[in-house]
Amino acid sequence: MPPPTTTPETMTQTPEGERIANPTASFSGLDKISGRIIMFDVAMNETVQFGALQVTPRACYTRPPTETQNTTSFVEVDEITLKAEIRRIFSGWMFANSPGLNAVEHPIYDVWLIDCKTTPPSTTPSAGQQ
């Protein structure tokens, strides 16, 4: 007898090592001038402005609750210069469990990954609008 077929409707467990794609990435940002920390959520392939930085997550992965947590996100961060030019300052993976490893470090702003969420972000103004 062949093994039963697994479909998304019947699958209750994720195979070991499989990552779960999420629609939203959650970040923290530090404004070093004011000392203010802001948390903000960004949908995949959307851009949120935090101060002079534009943060765009391209992927956000978590692991099933039965495994060791490993939350990662591929993120692109652009800086808007004083001459109104856009300059890419970061493109790579961020790791929530090691925020210092690949956090965006800028003279005025720091940005790091906090979590991935299964729900889309609520409609709120950009994190950097003051």
CSV table of N, CA and C in Angstrom, one decimal:
chain,number,residue,atom,x,y,z
A,1,MET,N,0.9,-1.2,0.0
A,1,MET,CA,0.0,0.0,0.0
A,1,MET,C,0.9,1.2,0.0
A,2,PRO,N,0.7,2.2,-0.9
A,2,PRO,CA,1.5,3.4,-1.0
A,2,PRO,C,1.2,4.3,0.2
A,3,PRO,N,2.2,5.1,0.6
A,3,PRO,CA,2.0,6.0,1.8
A,3,PRO,C,1.0,7.1,1.4
A,4,PRO,N,0.3,7.6,2.4
A,4,PRO,CA,-0.8,8.5,2.2
A,4,PRO,C,-0.2,9.8,1.6
A,5,THR,N,-0.9,10.5,0.8
A,5,THR,CA,-0.5,11.7,0.2
A,5,THR,C,-0.7,12.9,1.2
A,6,THR,N,0.3,13.8,1.3
A,6,THR,CA,0.1,14.9,2.2
A,6,THR,C,-0.2,16.1,1.4
A,7,THR,N,-1.3,16.8,1.8
A,7,THR,CA,-1.7,18.1,1.2
A,7,THR,C,-1.6,19.1,2.2
A,8,PRO,N,-1.6,20.4,1.8
A,8,PRO,CA,-1.6,21.5,2.9
A,8,PRO,C,-2.8,21.3,3.8
A,9,GLU,N,-3.9,20.8,3.4
A,9,GLU,CA,-5.1,20.7,4.3
A,9,GLU,C,-4.9,19.6,5.3
A,10,THR,N,-4.1,18.5,5.0
A,10,THR,CA,-3.9,17.4,5.9
A,10,THR,C,-2.6,17.5,6.7
A,11,MET,N,-1.7,18.4,6.2
A,11,MET,CA,-0.4,18.4,6.9
A,11,MET,C,-0.5,19.2,8.2
A,12,THR,N,-0.2,18.5,9.3
A,12,THR,CA,-0.2,19.1,10.6
A,12,THR,C,1.1,19.5,11.1
A,13,GLN,N,2.2,18.9,10.6
A,13,GLN,CA,3.5,19.2,11.0
A,13,GLN,C,4.4,19.6,9.8
A,14,THR,N,5.3,20.4,10.1
A,14,THR,CA,6.2,20.8,9.0
A,14,THR,C,7.5,19.9,9.1
A,15,PRO,N,8.0,19.5,7.9
A,15,PRO,CA,9.2,18.6,8.0
A,15,PRO,C,10.3,19.3,8.7
A,16,GLU,N,11.1,18.5,9.4
A,16,GLU,CA,12.2,19.1,10.1
A,16,GLU,C,13.1,19.9,9.2
A,17,GLY,N,13.5,21.1,9.7
A,17,GLY,CA,14.4,21.9,8.9
A,17,GLY,C,13.7,22.9,8.0
A,18,GLU,N,12.4,22.7,7.8
A,18,GLU,CA,11.7,23.5,6.8
A,18,GLU,C,11.4,24.9,7.4
A,19,ARG,N,11.5,25.9,6.6
A,19,ARG,CA,11.2,27.3,7.1
A,19,ARG,C,9.9,27.7,6.6
A,20,ILE,N,9.3,28.6,7.4
A,20,ILE,CA,8.0,29.1,7.1
A,20,ILE,C,8.1,30.6,6.6
A,21,ALA,N,7.5,30.8,5.4
A,21,ALA,CA,7.6,32.2,4.8
A,21,ALA,C,6.4,33.0,5.5
A,22,ASN,N,6.7,34.2,5.9
A,22,ASN,CA,5.8,35.1,6.5
A,22,ASN,C,5.6,36.4,5.7
A,23,PRO,N,4.4,37.0,5.8
A,23,PRO,CA,4.1,38.2,5.0
A,23,PRO,C,4.6,39.5,5.6
A,24,THR,N,5.1,39.4,6.8
A,24,THR,CA,5.4,40.7,7.5
A,24,THR,C,6.7,40.5,8.3
A,25,ALA,N,7.6,41.5,8.2
A,25,ALA,CA,8.8,41.6,9.0
A,25,ALA,C,8.6,42.7,10.1
A,26,SER,N,9.1,42.4,11.3
A,26,SER,CA,9.0,43.4,12.4
A,26,SER,C,10.4,43.8,12.7
A,27,PHE,N,10.6,45.2,12.7
A,27,PHE,CA,11.9,45.7,13.0
A,27,PHE,C,11.9,46.7,14.2
A,28,SER,N,13.1,46.9,14.7
A,28,SER,CA,13.3,48.0,15.7
A,28,SER,C,14.3,49.0,15.0
A,29,GLY,N,14.1,50.3,15.3
A,29,GLY,CA,15.0,51.3,14.8
A,29,GLY,C,15.4,52.2,15.9
A,30,LEU,N,16.6,52.6,16.0
A,30,LEU,CA,17.1,53.5,17.0
A,30,LEU,C,17.6,54.8,16.3
A,31,ASP,N,17.0,55.9,16.8
A,31,ASP,CA,17.5,57.2,16.4
A,31,ASP,C,18.5,57.6,17.4
A,32,LYS,N,19.8,57.6,17.1
A,32,LYS,CA,20.8,57.9,18.0
A,32,LYS,C,20.9,59.3,18.5
A,33,ILE,N,20.3,60.3,17.8
A,33,ILE,CA,20.2,61.7,18.2
A,33,ILE,C,19.2,61.8,19.3
A,34,SER,N,18.0,61.3,19.2
A,34,SER,CA,17.0,61.5,20.2
A,34,SER,C,17.0,60.4,21.2
A,35,GLY,N,17.7,59.2,20.9
A,35,GLY,CA,17.7,58.1,21.8
A,35,GLY,C,16.4,57.3,21.7
A,36,ARG,N,15.5,57.6,20.8
A,36,ARG,CA,14.2,57.0,20.6
A,36,ARG,C,14.3,55.7,19.9
A,37,ILE,N,13.7,54.6,20.4
A,37,ILE,CA,13.6,53.3,19.7
A,37,ILE,C,12.1,53.2,19.2
A,38,ILE,N,12.0,52.8,17.9
A,38,ILE,CA,10.7,52.7,17.3
A,38,ILE,C,10.6,51.3,16.7
A,39,MET,N,9.5,50.6,17.0
A,39,MET,CA,9.2,49.3,16.4
A,39,MET,C,8.2,49.5,15.2
A,40,PHE,N,8.5,48.9,14.1
A,40,PHE,CA,7.6,49.0,12.9
A,40,PHE,C,7.6,47.7,12.2
A,41,ASP,N,6.4,47.5,11.5
A,41,ASP,CA,6.2,46.3,10.7
A,41,ASP,C,6.2,46.7,9.3
A,42,VAL,N,6.7,45.8,8.4
A,42,VAL,CA,6.7,46.1,7.0
A,42,VAL,C,6.3,44.8,6.2
A,43,ALA,N,5.4,45.0,5.3
A,43,ALA,CA,5.0,43.8,4.4
A,43,ALA,C,6.1,43.5,3.5
A,44,MET,N,6.1,42.3,3.0
A,44,MET,CA,7.2,41.9,2.0
A,44,MET,C,7.1,42.7,0.8
A,45,ASN,N,8.2,43.2,0.3
A,45,ASN,CA,8.4,44.0,-0.9
A,45,ASN,C,7.7,45.4,-0.8
A,46,GLU,N,7.4,45.8,0.4
A,46,GLU,CA,6.9,47.2,0.7
A,46,GLU,C,8.1,47.9,1.3
A,47,THR,N,8.0,49.2,1.3
A,47,THR,CA,9.1,50.1,1.8
A,47,THR,C,8.5,51.0,2.9
A,48,VAL,N,9.2,51.0,4.0
A,48,VAL,CA,8.8,51.9,5.1
A,48,VAL,C,10.0,52.8,5.4
A,49,GLN,N,9.8,54.1,5.5
A,49,GLN,CA,10.8,55.1,5.8
A,49,GLN,C,11.0,55.2,7.3
A,50,PHE,N,12.2,55.1,7.8
A,50,PHE,CA,12.6,55.4,9.2
A,50,PHE,C,13.7,56.4,9.1
A,51,GLY,N,13.4,57.6,9.5
A,51,GLY,CA,14.3,58.7,9.4
A,51,GLY,C,14.7,58.9,7.9
A,52,ALA,N,16.0,58.9,7.7
A,52,ALA,CA,16.6,59.0,6.3
A,52,ALA,C,16.8,57.6,5.7
A,53,LEU,N,16.3,56.6,6.3
A,53,LEU,CA,16.5,55.2,5.8
A,53,LEU,C,15.1,54.7,5.2
A,54,GLN,N,15.2,53.9,4.1
A,54,GLN,CA,14.1,53.2,3.6
A,54,GLN,C,14.4,51.7,3.7
A,55,VAL,N,13.5,51.0,4.4
A,55,VAL,CA,13.6,49.6,4.7
A,55,VAL,C,12.7,48.8,3.9
A,56,THR,N,13.2,47.8,3.2
A,56,THR,CA,12.4,46.9,2.3
A,56,THR,C,12.7,45.5,2.5
A,57,PRO,N,11.9,44.7,3.2
A,57,PRO,CA,12.1,43.3,3.4
A,57,PRO,C,11.7,42.5,2.1
A,58,ARG,N,12.5,41.6,1.7
A,58,ARG,CA,12.2,40.7,0.5
A,58,ARG,C,11.7,39.3,0.9
A,59,ALA,N,12.1,38.9,2.1
A,59,ALA,CA,11.7,37.5,2.6
A,59,ALA,C,11.8,37.6,4.1
A,60,CYS,N,11.0,36.8,4.8
A,60,CYS,CA,11.0,36.7,6.2
A,60,CYS,C,10.6,35.3,6.6
A,61,TYR,N,11.6,34.6,7.2
A,61,TYR,CA,11.3,33.1,7.5
A,61,TYR,C,11.5,32.9,9.0
A,62,THR,N,10.6,31.9,9.4
A,62,THR,CA,10.7,31.4,10.8
A,62,THR,C,10.7,29.9,10.7
A,63,ARG,N,10.9,29.3,11.8
A,63,ARG,CA,10.8,27.8,11.9
A,63,ARG,C,9.5,27.4,12.7
A,64,PRO,N,9.1,26.1,12.5
A,64,PRO,CA,7.9,25.7,13.2
A,64,PRO,C,8.2,25.8,14.7
A,65,PRO,N,7.1,25.9,15.5
A,65,PRO,CA,7.3,26.1,17.0
A,65,PRO,C,8.0,24.9,17.7
A,66,THR,N,8.0,23.7,17.0
A,66,THR,CA,8.6,22.5,17.6
A,66,THR,C,10.1,22.5,17.4
A,67,GLU,N,10.7,23.4,16.6
A,67,GLU,CA,12.1,23.5,16.4
A,67,GLU,C,12.7,24.7,17.1
A,68,THR,N,14.0,24.7,17.1
A,68,THR,CA,14.8,25.9,17.7
A,68,THR,C,14.4,27.1,16.8
A,69,GLN,N,14.1,28.2,17.4
A,69,GLN,CA,13.7,29.3,16.6
A,69,GLN,C,14.9,29.9,15.9
A,70,ASN,N,14.6,30.3,14.6
A,70,ASN,CA,15.6,30.9,13.8
A,70,ASN,C,14.8,31.8,12.8
A,71,THR,N,14.8,33.1,13.2
A,71,THR,CA,14.0,34.0,12.4
A,71,THR,C,15.0,34.9,11.6
A,72,THR,N,14.8,34.8,10.2
A,72,THR,CA,15.7,35.5,9.3
A,72,THR,C,14.9,36.3,8.3
A,73,SER,N,15.5,37.4,7.8
A,73,SER,CA,14.9,38.2,6.8
A,73,SER,C,15.9,38.7,5.8
A,74,PHE,N,15.6,38.7,4.5
A,74,PHE,CA,16.5,39.3,3.6
A,74,PHE,C,15.9,40.7,3.4
A,75,VAL,N,16.8,41.7,3.6
A,75,VAL,CA,16.4,43.1,3.7
A,75,VAL,C,17.3,44.0,2.9
A,76,GLU,N,16.7,45.0,2.2
A,76,GLU,CA,17.4,46.0,1.5
A,76,GLU,C,17.2,47.4,2.3
A,77,VAL,N,18.2,48.1,2.5
A,77,VAL,CA,18.1,49.4,3.2
A,77,VAL,C,18.8,50.4,2.4
A,78,ASP,N,18.0,51.5,2.0
A,78,ASP,CA,18.6,52.6,1.3
A,78,ASP,C,18.6,53.8,2.2
A,79,GLU,N,19.6,54.7,1.9
A,79,GLU,CA,19.6,56.0,2.6
A,79,GLU,C,19.3,57.1,1.6
A,80,ILE,N,18.5,58.1,2.1
A,80,ILE,CA,18.2,59.2,1.3
A,80,ILE,C,19.2,60.3,1.8
A,81,THR,N,20.2,60.7,0.9
A,81,THR,CA,21.2,61.6,1.3
A,81,THR,C,20.7,63.0,1.3
A,82,LEU,N,21.5,63.9,1.8
A,82,LEU,CA,21.1,65.4,1.9
A,82,LEU,C,20.9,66.0,0.5
A,83,LYS,N,21.5,65.3,-0.5
A,83,LYS,CA,21.3,65.8,-1.9
A,83,LYS,C,20.1,65.1,-2.6
A,84,ALA,N,19.3,64.4,-1.8
A,84,ALA,CA,18.1,63.7,-2.2
A,84,ALA,C,18.4,62.6,-3.1
A,85,GLU,N,19.6,62.0,-3.0
A,85,GLU,CA,19.9,60.8,-3.8
A,85,GLU,C,19.7,59.6,-2.9
A,86,ILE,N,19.3,58.5,-3.5
A,86,ILE,CA,19.1,57.3,-2.8
A,86,ILE,C,20.3,56.4,-3.0
A,87,ARG,N,20.9,55.9,-1.9
A,87,ARG,CA,22.1,55.1,-1.9
A,87,ARG,C,21.8,53.8,-1.0
A,88,ARG,N,22.1,52.7,-1.6
A,88,ARG,CA,21.9,51.4,-0.9
A,88,ARG,C,23.1,51.2,0.1
A,89,ILE,N,22.7,51.1,1.4
A,89,ILE,CA,23.7,50.9,2.4
A,89,ILE,C,23.7,49.5,3.0
A,90,PHE,N,22.7,48.7,2.7
A,90,PHE,CA,22.6,47.3,3.2
A,90,PHE,C,21.8,46.5,2.3
A,91,SER,N,22.2,45.3,2.0
A,91,SER,CA,21.5,44.3,1.3
A,91,SER,C,21.9,43.0,1.7
A,92,GLY,N,21.1,42.3,2.5
A,92,GLY,CA,21.6,41.0,3.0
A,92,GLY,C,20.6,40.4,4.1
A,93,TRP,N,21.0,39.4,4.7
A,93,TRP,CA,20.2,38.7,5.7
A,93,TRP,C,20.4,39.3,7.1
A,94,MET,N,19.3,39.4,7.8
A,94,MET,CA,19.3,39.8,9.2
A,94,MET,C,18.8,38.6,10.0
A,95,PHE,N,19.3,38.5,11.2
A,95,PHE,CA,19.0,37.4,12.1
A,95,PHE,C,18.5,37.9,13.4
A,96,ALA,N,17.2,37.6,13.7
A,96,ALA,CA,16.6,38.1,14.9
A,96,ALA,C,17.3,37.7,16.2
A,97,ASN,N,17.9,36.4,16.2
A,97,ASN,CA,18.5,36.0,17.4
A,97,ASN,C,20.0,36.5,17.5
A,98,SER,N,20.5,37.2,16.5
A,98,SER,CA,21.8,37.8,16.6
A,98,SER,C,21.7,39.2,16.0
A,99,PRO,N,21.0,40.1,16.6
A,99,PRO,CA,20.8,41.4,16.0
A,99,PRO,C,22.1,42.2,15.7
A,100,GLY,N,23.1,42.0,16.4
A,100,GLY,CA,24.4,42.7,16.2
A,100,GLY,C,25.1,42.2,15.0
A,101,LEU,N,24.8,40.9,14.5
A,101,LEU,CA,25.5,40.3,13.5
A,101,LEU,C,25.4,41.0,12.1
A,102,ASN,N,24.1,41.3,11.8
A,102,ASN,CA,23.8,42.0,10.5
A,102,ASN,C,22.8,43.1,10.7
A,103,ALA,N,22.9,43.9,11.7
A,103,ALA,CA,22.1,45.0,11.9
A,103,ALA,C,22.6,46.1,11.0
A,104,VAL,N,21.7,47.0,10.6
A,104,VAL,CA,22.1,48.2,9.8
A,104,VAL,C,22.7,49.2,10.8
A,105,GLU,N,23.9,49.6,10.6
A,105,GLU,CA,24.6,50.6,11.5
A,105,GLU,C,24.9,51.8,10.6
A,106,HIS,N,24.3,52.9,11.0
A,106,HIS,CA,24.4,54.2,10.3
A,106,HIS,C,24.8,55.2,11.3
A,107,PRO,N,25.4,56.3,10.9
A,107,PRO,CA,25.9,57.3,11.9
A,107,PRO,C,24.7,57.8,12.8
A,108,ILE,N,23.5,57.8,12.3
A,108,ILE,CA,22.4,58.4,13.0
A,108,ILE,C,21.4,57.3,13.4
A,109,TYR,N,21.2,56.3,12.6
A,109,TYR,CA,20.1,55.3,12.8
A,109,TYR,C,20.7,53.9,12.8
A,110,ASP,N,20.1,53.0,13.6
A,110,ASP,CA,20.4,51.6,13.6
A,110,ASP,C,19.0,50.9,13.3
A,111,VAL,N,19.0,49.8,12.6
A,111,VAL,CA,17.8,49.0,12.3
A,111,VAL,C,18.2,47.6,12.5
A,112,TRP,N,17.3,46.8,13.1
A,112,TRP,CA,17.5,45.4,13.3
A,112,TRP,C,16.2,44.6,13.3
A,113,LEU,N,16.3,43.4,12.9
A,113,LEU,CA,15.1,42.5,12.8
A,113,LEU,C,14.7,42.0,14.2
A,114,ILE,N,13.4,42.1,14.4
A,114,ILE,CA,12.9,41.6,15.7
A,114,ILE,C,12.2,40.2,15.5
A,115,ASP,N,11.3,40.1,14.5
A,115,ASP,CA,10.5,38.9,14.3
A,115,ASP,C,9.9,38.9,12.9
A,116,CYS,N,9.3,37.8,12.5
A,116,CYS,CA,8.4,37.7,11.3
A,116,CYS,C,7.0,37.5,11.9
A,117,LYS,N,6.0,38.0,11.2
A,117,LYS,CA,4.6,37.9,11.6
A,117,LYS,C,3.8,37.2,10.5
A,118,THR,N,2.8,36.5,10.9
A,118,THR,CA,1.9,35.8,10.0
A,118,THR,C,0.8,36.7,9.4
A,119,THR,N,0.6,37.9,10.0
A,119,THR,CA,-0.4,38.8,9.6
A,119,THR,C,0.2,40.0,8.9
A,120,PRO,N,-0.5,40.6,7.9
A,120,PRO,CA,0.0,41.8,7.3
A,120,PRO,C,0.0,42.9,8.3
A,121,PRO,N,0.9,43.9,8.1
A,121,PRO,CA,0.9,45.0,9.0
A,121,PRO,C,-0.3,45.9,9.0
A,122,SER,N,-0.6,46.5,10.1
A,122,SER,CA,-1.8,47.4,10.1
A,122,SER,C,-1.4,48.7,9.3
A,123,THR,N,-2.4,49.4,8.8
A,123,THR,CA,-2.0,50.6,8.1
A,123,THR,C,-1.8,51.8,9.0
A,124,THR,N,-0.5,52.1,9.2
A,124,THR,CA,0.0,53.2,10.1
A,124,THR,C,0.9,54.0,9.3
A,125,PRO,N,1.1,55.3,9.7
A,125,PRO,CA,2.1,56.1,8.9
A,125,PRO,C,3.5,55.5,9.0
A,126,SER,N,4.4,56.0,8.1
A,126,SER,CA,5.8,55.6,8.1
A,126,SER,C,6.4,55.8,9.5
A,127,ALA,N,7.3,54.9,9.8
A,127,ALA,CA,8.0,55.0,11.2
A,127,ALA,C,8.8,56.3,11.3
A,128,GLY,N,9.3,56.8,10.3
A,128,GLY,CA,10.2,57.9,10.4
A,128,GLY,C,9.6,59.3,10.3
A,129,GLN,N,8.3,59.4,10.1
A,129,GLN,CA,7.7,60.7,9.9
A,129,GLN,C,7.5,61.3,11.3
A,130,GLN,N,8.1,62.4,11.5
A,130,GLN,CA,8.1,63.1,12.8
A,130,GLN,C,7.5,64.4,12.7
